[in-house]
PDB file of N, CA, C and O in Angstrom:
ATOM      1  N   UNK A   1      74.120  87.409  93.453  1.00  0.00           N
ATOM      2  CA  UNK A   1      75.446  87.930  93.734  1.00  0.00           C
ATOM      3  C   UNK A   1      76.075  87.089  94.850  1.00  0.00           C
ATOM      4  O   UNK A   1      75.457  86.800  95.853  1.00  0.00           O
ATOM      5  N   UNK A   2      77.310  86.736  94.665  1.00  0.00           N
ATOM      6  CA  UNK A   2      78.030  85.918  95.629  1.00  0.00           C
ATOM      7  C   UNK A   2      78.753  86.807  96.639  1.00  0.00           C
ATOM      8  O   UNK A   2      79.283  87.860  96.290  1.00  0.00           O
ATOM      9  N   UNK A   3      78.742  86.366  97.897  1.00  0.00           N
ATOM     10  CA  UNK A   3      79.477  87.104  98.923  1.00  0.00           C
ATOM     11  C   UNK A   3      80.517  86.189  99.550  1.00  0.00           C
ATOM     12  O   UNK A   3      80.407  84.972  99.499  1.00  0.00           O
ATOM     13  N   UNK A   4      81.498  86.806 100.151  1.00  0.00           N
ATOM     14  CA  UNK A   4      82.573  86.081 100.807  1.00  0.00           C
ATOM     15  C   UNK A   4      82.845  86.755 102.143  1.00  0.00           C
ATOM     16  O   UNK A   4      82.904  87.982 102.215  1.00  0.00           O
ATOM     17  N   UNK A   5      83.014  85.962 103.203  1.00  0.00           N
ATOM     18  CA  UNK A   5      83.335  86.521 104.513  1.00  0.00           C
ATOM     19  C   UNK A   5      84.706  86.024 104.943  1.00  0.00           C
ATOM     20  O   UNK A   5      84.975  84.829 104.887  1.00  0.00           O
ATOM     21  N   UNK A   6      85.554  86.959 105.327  1.00  0.00           N
ATOM     22  CA  UNK A   6      86.904  86.648 105.785  1.00  0.00           C
ATOM     23  C   UNK A   6      87.038  87.141 107.215  1.00  0.00           C
ATOM     24  O   UNK A   6      86.592  88.237 107.542  1.00  0.00           O
ATOM     25  N   UNK A   7      87.665  86.317 108.057  1.00  0.00           N
ATOM     26  CA  UNK A   7      87.826  86.682 109.466  1.00  0.00           C
ATOM     27  C   UNK A   7      89.274  87.041 109.776  1.00  0.00           C
ATOM     28  O   UNK A   7      90.205  86.447 109.232  1.00  0.00           O
ATOM     29  N   UNK A   8      89.422  88.008 110.681  1.00  0.00           N
ATOM     30  CA  UNK A   8      90.725  88.479 111.127  1.00  0.00           C
ATOM     31  C   UNK A   8      90.721  88.538 112.644  1.00  0.00           C
ATOM     32  O   UNK A   8      89.682  88.718 113.265  1.00  0.00           O
ATOM     33  N   UNK A   9      91.900  88.421 113.225  1.00  0.00           N
ATOM     34  CA  UNK A   9      92.072  88.596 114.663  1.00  0.00           C
ATOM     35  C   UNK A   9      92.798  89.928 114.862  1.00  0.00           C
ATOM     36  O   UNK A   9      93.896  90.119 114.348  1.00  0.00           O
ATOM     37  N   UNK A  10      92.162  90.829 115.601  1.00  0.00           N
ATOM     38  CA  UNK A  10      92.693  92.171 115.811  1.00  0.00           C
ATOM     39  C   UNK A  10      93.287  92.268 117.217  1.00  0.00           C
ATOM     40  O   UNK A  10      92.675  91.830 118.184  1.00  0.00           O
ATOM     41  N   UNK A  11      94.456  92.855 117.314  1.00  0.00           N
ATOM     42  CA  UNK A  11      95.126  93.054 118.589  1.00  0.00           C
ATOM     43  C   UNK A  11      95.078  94.529 118.972  1.00  0.00           C
ATOM     44  O   UNK A  11      95.321  95.385 118.132  1.00  0.00           O
ATOM     45  N   UNK A  12      94.765  94.792 120.219  1.00  0.00           N
ATOM     46  CA  UNK A  12      94.840  96.153 120.739  1.00  0.00           C
ATOM     47  C   UNK A  12      93.516  96.848 120.935  1.00  0.00           C
ATOM     48  O   UNK A  12      93.460  97.889 121.575  1.00  0.00           O
ATOM     49  N   UNK A  13      92.433  96.317 120.404  1.00  0.00           N
ATOM     50  CA  UNK A  13      91.154  97.004 120.620  1.00  0.00           C
ATOM     51  C   UNK A  13      90.510  96.494 121.890  1.00  0.00           C
ATOM     52  O   UNK A  13      90.576  95.306 122.206  1.00  0.00           O
ATOM     53  N   UNK A  14      89.905  97.416 122.633  1.00  0.00           N
ATOM     54  CA  UNK A  14      89.306  97.021 123.903  1.00  0.00           C
ATOM     55  C   UNK A  14      88.029  97.777 124.242  1.00  0.00           C
ATOM     56  O   UNK A  14      87.573  97.721 125.372  1.00  0.00           O
ATOM     57  N   UNK A  15      87.458  98.506 123.277  1.00  0.00           N
ATOM     58  CA  UNK A  15      86.245  99.265 123.570  1.00  0.00           C
ATOM     59  C   UNK A  15      85.450  99.539 122.294  1.00  0.00           C
ATOM     60  O   UNK A  15      85.907  99.260 121.187  1.00  0.00           O
ATOM     61  N   UNK A  16      84.294 100.118 122.477  1.00  0.00           N
ATOM     62  CA  UNK A  16      83.442 100.462 121.342  1.00  0.00           C
ATOM     63  C   UNK A  16      84.074 101.477 120.414  1.00  0.00           C
ATOM     64  O   UNK A  16      83.856 101.447 119.201  1.00  0.00           O
ATOM     65  N   UNK A  17      84.849 102.402 120.973  1.00  0.00           N
ATOM     66  CA  UNK A  17      85.518 103.393 120.130  1.00  0.00           C
ATOM     67  C   UNK A  17      86.515 102.706 119.198  1.00  0.00           C
ATOM     68  O   UNK A  17      86.651 103.085 118.036  1.00  0.00           O
ATOM     69  N   UNK A  18      87.204 101.706 119.714  1.00  0.00           N
ATOM     70  CA  UNK A  18      88.143 100.934 118.885  1.00  0.00           C
ATOM     71  C   UNK A  18      87.396 100.292 117.722  1.00  0.00           C
ATOM     72  O   UNK A  18      87.835 100.356 116.568  1.00  0.00           O
ATOM     73  N   UNK A  19      86.256  99.674 118.032  1.00  0.00           N
ATOM     74  CA  UNK A  19      85.443  99.037 116.999  1.00  0.00           C
ATOM     75  C   UNK A  19      85.025 100.055 115.939  1.00  0.00           C
ATOM     76  O   UNK A  19      85.112  99.785 114.742  1.00  0.00           O
ATOM     77  N   UNK A  20      84.583 101.221 116.383  1.00  0.00           N
ATOM     78  CA  UNK A  20      84.126 102.262 115.468  1.00  0.00           C
ATOM     79  C   UNK A  20      85.254 102.741 114.560  1.00  0.00           C
ATOM     80  O   UNK A  20      85.044 102.955 113.356  1.00  0.00           O
ATOM     81  N   UNK A  21      86.441 102.920 115.108  1.00  0.00           N
ATOM     82  CA  UNK A  21      87.587 103.375 114.309  1.00  0.00           C
ATOM     83  C   UNK A  21      87.925 102.374 113.214  1.00  0.00           C
ATOM     84  O   UNK A  21      88.165 102.753 112.059  1.00  0.00           O
ATOM     85  N   UNK A  22      87.954 101.102 113.562  1.00  0.00           N
ATOM     86  CA  UNK A  22      88.273 100.066 112.583  1.00  0.00           C
ATOM     87  C   UNK A  22      87.159  99.960 111.557  1.00  0.00           C
ATOM     88  O   UNK A  22      87.410  99.888 110.346  1.00  0.00           O
ATOM     89  N   UNK A  23      85.915  99.971 112.011  1.00  0.00           N
ATOM     90  CA  UNK A  23      84.769  99.878 111.099  1.00  0.00           C
ATOM     91  C   UNK A  23      84.803 101.011 110.068  1.00  0.00           C
ATOM     92  O   UNK A  23      84.552 100.796 108.883  1.00  0.00           O
ATOM     93  N   UNK A  24      85.134 102.224 110.511  1.00  0.00           N
ATOM     94  CA  UNK A  24      85.165 103.372 109.604  1.00  0.00           C
ATOM     95  C   UNK A  24      86.190 103.164 108.487  1.00  0.00           C
ATOM     96  O   UNK A  24      85.906 103.447 107.321  1.00  0.00           O
ATOM     97  N   UNK A  25      87.365 102.672 108.830  1.00  0.00           N
ATOM     98  CA  UNK A  25      88.396 102.467 107.829  1.00  0.00           C
ATOM     99  C   UNK A  25      88.091 101.330 106.881  1.00  0.00           C
ATOM    100  O   UNK A  25      88.216 101.465 105.655  1.00  0.00           O
ATOM    101  N   UNK A  26      87.653 100.212 107.423  1.00  0.00           N
ATOM    102  CA  UNK A  26      87.377  99.030 106.593  1.00  0.00           C
ATOM    103  C   UNK A  26      86.175  99.278 105.686  1.00  0.00           C
ATOM    104  O   UNK A  26      86.142  98.817 104.538  1.00  0.00           O
ATOM    105  N   UNK A  27      85.193 100.033 106.151  1.00  0.00           N
ATOM    106  CA  UNK A  27      83.993 100.278 105.351  1.00  0.00           C
ATOM    107  C   UNK A  27      84.279 101.094 104.090  1.00  0.00           C
ATOM    108  O   UNK A  27      83.472 101.091 103.160  1.00  0.00           O
ATOM    109  N   UNK A  28      85.413 101.777 104.039  1.00  0.00           N
ATOM    110  CA  UNK A  28      85.775 102.561 102.864  1.00  0.00           C
ATOM    111  C   UNK A  28      86.371 101.714 101.739  1.00  0.00           C
ATOM    112  O   UNK A  28      86.552 102.202 100.625  1.00  0.00           O
ATOM    113  N   UNK A  29      86.662 100.453 102.006  1.00  0.00           N
ATOM    114  CA  UNK A  29      87.244  99.579 100.996  1.00  0.00           C
ATOM    115  C   UNK A  29      86.150  99.178 100.005  1.00  0.00           C
ATOM    116  O   UNK A  29      85.109  98.648 100.414  1.00  0.00           O
ATOM    117  N   UNK A  30      86.364  99.426  98.722  1.00  0.00           N
ATOM    118  CA  UNK A  30      85.358  99.036  97.721  1.00  0.00           C
ATOM    119  C   UNK A  30      85.081  97.537  97.767  1.00  0.00           C
ATOM    120  O   UNK A  30      86.001  96.726  97.847  1.00  0.00           O
ATOM    121  N   UNK A  31      83.804  97.184  97.761  1.00  0.00           N
ATOM    122  CA  UNK A  31      83.402  95.783  97.790  1.00  0.00           C
ATOM    123  C   UNK A  31      82.962  95.301  99.148  1.00  0.00           C
ATOM    124  O   UNK A  31      82.307  94.267  99.257  1.00  0.00           O
ATOM    125  N   UNK A  32      83.301  96.023 100.219  1.00  0.00           N
ATOM    126  CA  UNK A  32      82.899  95.620 101.567  1.00  0.00           C
ATOM    127  C   UNK A  32      81.411  95.916 101.749  1.00  0.00           C
ATOM    128  O   UNK A  32      80.966  97.037 101.531  1.00  0.00           O
ATOM    129  N   UNK A  33      80.646  94.878 102.118  1.00  0.00           N
ATOM    130  CA  UNK A  33      79.199  95.036 102.290  1.00  0.00           C
ATOM    131  C   UNK A  33      78.754  94.929 103.737  1.00  0.00           C
ATOM    132  O   UNK A  33      77.679  95.399 104.086  1.00  0.00           O
ATOM    133  N   UNK A  34      79.572  94.285 104.600  1.00  0.00           N
ATOM    134  CA  UNK A  34      79.199  94.147 106.004  1.00  0.00           C
ATOM    135  C   UNK A  34      80.449  93.943 106.846  1.00  0.00           C
ATOM    136  O   UNK A  34      81.424  93.339 106.381  1.00  0.00           O
ATOM    137  N   UNK A  35      80.403  94.450 108.064  1.00  0.00           N
ATOM    138  CA  UNK A  35      81.519  94.311 109.002  1.00  0.00           C
ATOM    139  C   UNK A  35      80.950  93.893 110.344  1.00  0.00           C
ATOM    140  O   UNK A  35      80.042  94.541 110.870  1.00  0.00           O
ATOM    141  N   UNK A  36      81.474  92.813 110.893  1.00  0.00           N
ATOM    142  CA  UNK A  36      81.099  92.369 112.231  1.00  0.00           C
ATOM    143  C   UNK A  36      82.377  92.405 113.062  1.00  0.00           C
ATOM    144  O   UNK A  36      83.355  91.747 112.715  1.00  0.00           O
ATOM    145  N   UNK A  37      82.360  93.190 114.125  1.00  0.00           N
ATOM    146  CA  UNK A  37      83.581  93.372 114.909  1.00  0.00           C
ATOM    147  C   UNK A  37      83.269  93.323 116.395  1.00  0.00           C
ATOM    148  O   UNK A  37      82.219  93.803 116.823  1.00  0.00           O
ATOM    149  N   UNK A  38      84.160  92.711 117.161  1.00  0.00           N
ATOM    150  CA  UNK A  38      83.962  92.594 118.603  1.00  0.00           C
ATOM    151  C   UNK A  38      85.268  92.886 119.335  1.00  0.00           C
ATOM    152  O   UNK A  38      86.247  92.154 119.176  1.00  0.00           O
ATOM    153  N   UNK A  39      85.258  93.931 120.151  1.00  0.00           N
ATOM    154  CA  UNK A  39      86.436  94.245 120.963  1.00  0.00           C
ATOM    155  C   UNK A  39      86.652  93.162 122.015  1.00  0.00           C
ATOM    156  O   UNK A  39      87.785  92.871 122.382  1.00  0.00           O
ATOM    157  N   UNK A  40      85.573  92.542 122.478  1.00  0.00           N
ATOM    158  CA  UNK A  40      85.680  91.516 123.522  1.00  0.00           C
ATOM    159  C   UNK A  40      86.467  90.297 123.045  1.00  0.00           C
ATOM    160  O   UNK A  40      87.242  89.717 123.800  1.00  0.00           O
ATOM    161  N   UNK A  41      86.282  89.916 121.780  1.00  0.00           N
ATOM    162  CA  UNK A  41      86.949  88.718 121.255  1.00  0.00           C
ATOM    163  C   UNK A  41      88.109  89.047 120.317  1.00  0.00           C
ATOM    164  O   UNK A  41      88.905  88.165 120.004  1.00  0.00           O
ATOM    165  N   UNK A  42      88.161  90.299 119.846  1.00  0.00           N
ATOM    166  CA  UNK A  42      89.190  90.676 118.880  1.00  0.00           C
ATOM    167  C   UNK A  42      88.874  90.213 117.471  1.00  0.00           C
ATOM    168  O   UNK A  42      89.700  90.292 116.573  1.00  0.00           O
ATOM    169  N   UNK A  43      87.651  89.748 117.253  1.00  0.00           N
ATOM    170  CA  UNK A  43      87.254  89.198 115.958  1.00  0.00           C
ATOM    171  C   UNK A  43      86.740  90.296 115.028  1.00  0.00           C
ATOM    172  O   UNK A  43      85.932  91.130 115.420  1.00  0.00           O
ATOM    173  N   UNK A  44      87.205  90.246 113.800  1.00  0.00           N
ATOM    174  CA  UNK A  44      86.734  91.123 112.733  1.00  0.00           C
ATOM    175  C   UNK A  44      86.337  90.231 111.574  1.00  0.00           C
ATOM    176  O   UNK A  44      87.161  89.467 111.066  1.00  0.00           O
ATOM    177  N   UNK A  45      85.068  90.283 111.164  1.00  0.00           N
ATOM    178  CA  UNK A  45      84.593  89.525 110.012  1.00  0.00           C
ATOM    179  C   UNK A  45      84.169  90.538 108.946  1.00  0.00           C
ATOM    180  O   UNK A  45      83.357  91.430 109.211  1.00  0.00           O
ATOM    181  N   UNK A  46      84.754  90.405 107.769  1.00  0.00           N
ATOM    182  CA  UNK A  46      84.489  91.337 106.674  1.00  0.00           C
ATOM    183  C   UNK A  46      83.797  90.575 105.547  1.00  0.00           C
ATOM    184  O   UNK A  46      84.344  89.614 105.016  1.00  0.00           O
ATOM    185  N   UNK A  47      82.599  91.015 105.196  1.00  0.00           N
ATOM    186  CA  UNK A  47      81.851  90.399 104.100  1.00  0.00           C
ATOM    187  C   UNK A  47      81.961  91.303 102.882  1.00  0.00           C
ATOM    188  O   UNK A  47      81.795  92.523 102.983  1.00  0.00           O
ATOM    189  N   UNK A  48      82.246  90.690 101.734  1.00  0.00           N
ATOM    190  CA  UNK A  48      82.444  91.439 100.496  1.00  0.00           C
ATOM    191  C   UNK A  48      81.612  90.836  99.372  1.00  0.00           C
ATOM    192  O   UNK A  48      81.254  89.659  99.407  1.00  0.00           O
ATOM    193  N   UNK A  49      81.321  91.666  98.372  1.00  0.00           N
ATOM    194  CA  UNK A  49      80.595  91.164  97.208  1.00  0.00           C
ATOM    195  C   UNK A  49      81.501  91.047  95.986  1.00  0.00           C
ATOM    196  O   UNK A  49      81.045  90.751  94.890  1.00  0.00           O
ATOM    197  N   UNK A  50      82.789  91.320  96.193  1.00  0.00           N
ATOM    198  CA  UNK A  50      83.799  91.109  95.160  1.00  0.00           C
ATOM    199  C   UNK A  50      85.121  90.867  95.863  1.00  0.00           C
ATOM    200  O   UNK A  50      85.248  91.153  97.055  1.00  0.00           O
ATOM    201  N   UNK A  51      86.116  90.339  95.166  1.00  0.00           N
ATOM    202  CA  UNK A  51      87.394  90.059  95.837  1.00  0.00           C
ATOM    203  C   UNK A  51      88.022  91.313  96.445  1.00  0.00           C
ATOM    204  O   UNK A  51      88.066  92.368  95.809  1.00  0.00           O
ATOM    205  N   UNK A  52      88.458  91.178  97.676  1.00  0.00           N
ATOM    206  CA  UNK A  52      89.154  92.255  98.387  1.00  0.00           C
ATOM    207  C   UNK A  52      90.457  91.675  98.924  1.00  0.00           C
ATOM    208  O   UNK A  52      90.458  90.613  99.547  1.00  0.00           O
ATOM    209  N   UNK A  53      91.540  92.351  98.664  1.00  0.00           N
ATOM    210  CA  UNK A  53      92.851  91.891  99.123  1.00  0.00           C
ATOM    211  C   UNK A  53      92.950  92.000 100.645  1.00  0.00           C
ATOM    212  O   UNK A  53      92.516  92.998 101.232  1.00  0.00           O
ATOM    213  N   UNK A  54      93.548  90.969 101.261  1.00  0.00           N
ATOM    214  CA  UNK A  54      93.804  91.026 102.702  1.00  0.00           C
ATOM    215  C   UNK A  54      94.611  92.269 103.047  1.00  0.00           C
ATOM    216  O   UNK A  54      94.378  92.903 104.078  1.00  0.00           O
ATOM    217  N   UNK A  55      95.541  92.630 102.182  1.00  0.00           N
ATOM    218  CA  UNK A  55      96.403  93.788 102.437  1.00  0.00           C
ATOM    219  C   UNK A  55      95.589  95.062 102.632  1.00  0.00           C
ATOM    220  O   UNK A  55      95.951  95.913 103.448  1.00  0.00           O
ATOM    221  N   UNK A  56      94.481  95.205 101.913  1.00  0.00           N
ATOM    222  CA  UNK A  56      93.647  96.402 102.053  1.00  0.00           C
ATOM    223  C   UNK A  56      92.992  96.443 103.424  1.00  0.00           C
ATOM    224  O   UNK A  56      92.948  97.491 104.078  1.00  0.00           O
ATOM    225  N   UNK A  57      92.494  95.303 103.877  1.00  0.00           N
ATOM    226  CA  UNK A  57      91.860  95.239 105.201  1.00  0.00           C
ATOM    227  C   UNK A  57      92.904  95.468 106.291  1.00  0.00           C
ATOM    228  O   UNK A  57      92.695  96.259 107.218  1.00  0.00           O
ATOM    229  N   UNK A  58      94.043  94.801 106.171  1.00  0.00           N
ATOM    230  CA  UNK A  58      95.097  94.943 107.172  1.00  0.00           C
ATOM    231  C   UNK A  58      95.612  96.380 107.233  1.00  0.00           C
ATOM    232  O   UNK A  58      95.898  96.900 108.312  1.00  0.00           O
ATOM    233  N   UNK A  59      95.708  97.044 106.082  1.00  0.00           N
ATOM    234  CA  UNK A  59      96.159  98.436 106.050  1.00  0.00           C
ATOM    235  C   UNK A  59      95.141  99.352 106.733  1.00  0.00           C
ATOM    236  O   UNK A  59      95.521 100.287 107.450  1.00  0.00           O
ATOM    237  N   UNK A  60      93.855  99.095 106.529  1.00  0.00           N
ATOM    238  CA  UNK A  60      92.816  99.913 107.162  1.00  0.00           C
ATOM    239  C   UNK A  60      92.855  99.744 108.681  1.00  0.00           C
ATOM    240  O   UNK A  60      92.707 100.718 109.423  1.00  0.00           O
ATOM    241  N   UNK A  61      93.065  98.513 109.134  1.00  0.00           N
ATOM    242  CA  UNK A  61      93.161  98.261 110.578  1.00  0.00           C
ATOM    243  C   UNK A  61      94.407  98.957 111.135  1.00  0.00           C
ATOM    244  O   UNK A  61      94.354  99.598 112.191  1.00  0.00           O
ATOM    245  N   UNK A  62      95.508  98.855 110.411  1.00  0.00           N
ATOM    246  CA  UNK A  62      96.756  99.493 110.831  1.00  0.00           C
ATOM    247  C   UNK A  62      96.597 101.011 110.909  1.00  0.00           C
ATOM    248  O   UNK A  62      97.052 101.644 111.858  1.00  0.00           O
ATOM    249  N   UNK A  63      95.934 101.580 109.921  1.00  0.00           N
ATOM    250  CA  UNK A  63      95.725 103.032 109.907  1.00  0.00           C
ATOM    251  C   UNK A  63      94.882 103.486 111.099  1.00  0.00           C
ATOM    252  O   UNK A  63      95.048 104.603 111.597  1.00  0.00           O
ATOM    253  N   UNK A  64      93.998 102.614 111.576  1.00  0.00           N
ATOM    254  CA  UNK A  64      93.186 102.938 112.749  1.00  0.00           C
ATOM    255  C   UNK A  64      93.981 102.794 114.045  1.00  0.00           C
ATOM    256  O   UNK A  64      93.513 103.170 115.116  1.00  0.00           O
ATOM    257  N   UNK A  65      95.200 102.213 113.945  1.00  0.00           N
ATOM    258  CA  UNK A  65      96.054 102.123 115.124  1.00  0.00           C
ATOM    259  C   UNK A  65      96.127 100.744 115.760  1.00  0.00           C
ATOM    260  O   UNK A  65      96.553 100.614 116.910  1.00  0.00           O
ATOM    261  N   UNK A  66      95.698  99.724 115.018  1.00  0.00           N
ATOM    262  CA  UNK A  66      95.664  98.365 115.554  1.00  0.00           C
ATOM    263  C   UNK A  66      96.376  97.414 114.599  1.00  0.00           C
ATOM    264  O   UNK A  66      96.728  97.798 113.487  1.00  0.00           O
ATOM    265  N   UNK A  67      96.588  96.189 115.038  1.00  0.00           N
ATOM    266  CA  UNK A  67      97.193  95.195 114.161  1.00  0.00           C
ATOM    267  C   UNK A  67      96.214  94.036 114.006  1.00  0.00           C
ATOM    268  O   UNK A  67      95.403  93.763 114.895  1.00  0.00           O
ATOM    269  N   UNK A  68      96.313  93.358 112.865  1.00  0.00           N
ATOM    270  CA  UNK A  68      95.426  92.235 112.607  1.00  0.00           C
ATOM    271  C   UNK A  68      96.144  91.184 111.781  1.00  0.00           C
ATOM    272  O   UNK A  68      97.100  91.486 111.077  1.00  0.00           O
ATOM    273  N   UNK A  69      95.654  89.967 111.901  1.00  0.00           N
ATOM    274  CA  UNK A  69      96.107  88.855 111.064  1.00  0.00           C
ATOM    275  C   UNK A  69      94.857  88.106 110.612  1.00  0.00           C
ATOM    276  O   UNK A  69      93.843  88.077 111.321  1.00  0.00           O
ATOM    277  N   UNK A  70      94.954  87.525 109.440  1.00  0.00           N
ATOM    278  CA  UNK A  70      93.837  86.721 108.959  1.00  0.00           C
ATOM    279  C   UNK A  70      93.752  85.453 109.801  1.00  0.00           C
ATOM    280  O   UNK A  70      94.746  84.809 110.072  1.00  0.00           O
ATOM    281  N   UNK A  71      92.529  85.110 110.225  1.00  0.00           N
ATOM    282  CA  UNK A  71      92.372  83.893 111.034  1.00  0.00           C
ATOM    283  C   UNK A  71      92.047  82.691 110.172  1.00  0.00           C
ATOM    284  O   UNK A  71      91.585  82.787 109.117  1.00  0.00           O
TER     285      UNK A  71
END
């Protein structure tokens, strides 16, 4: 099975709770197999086992109260 990792830069997160909120939303997207997130760097890496639209990830981050752009 092939996987793909896409990185995003998240604005506004500054603690573990922020990371948890974003992780919870992004993990609900079908196809997401792993999430690596760091409030210290603002980096969000999403690994998937099937194509996932950037819009789905960005919407999940937005719903958690933050903004993101694909890096």
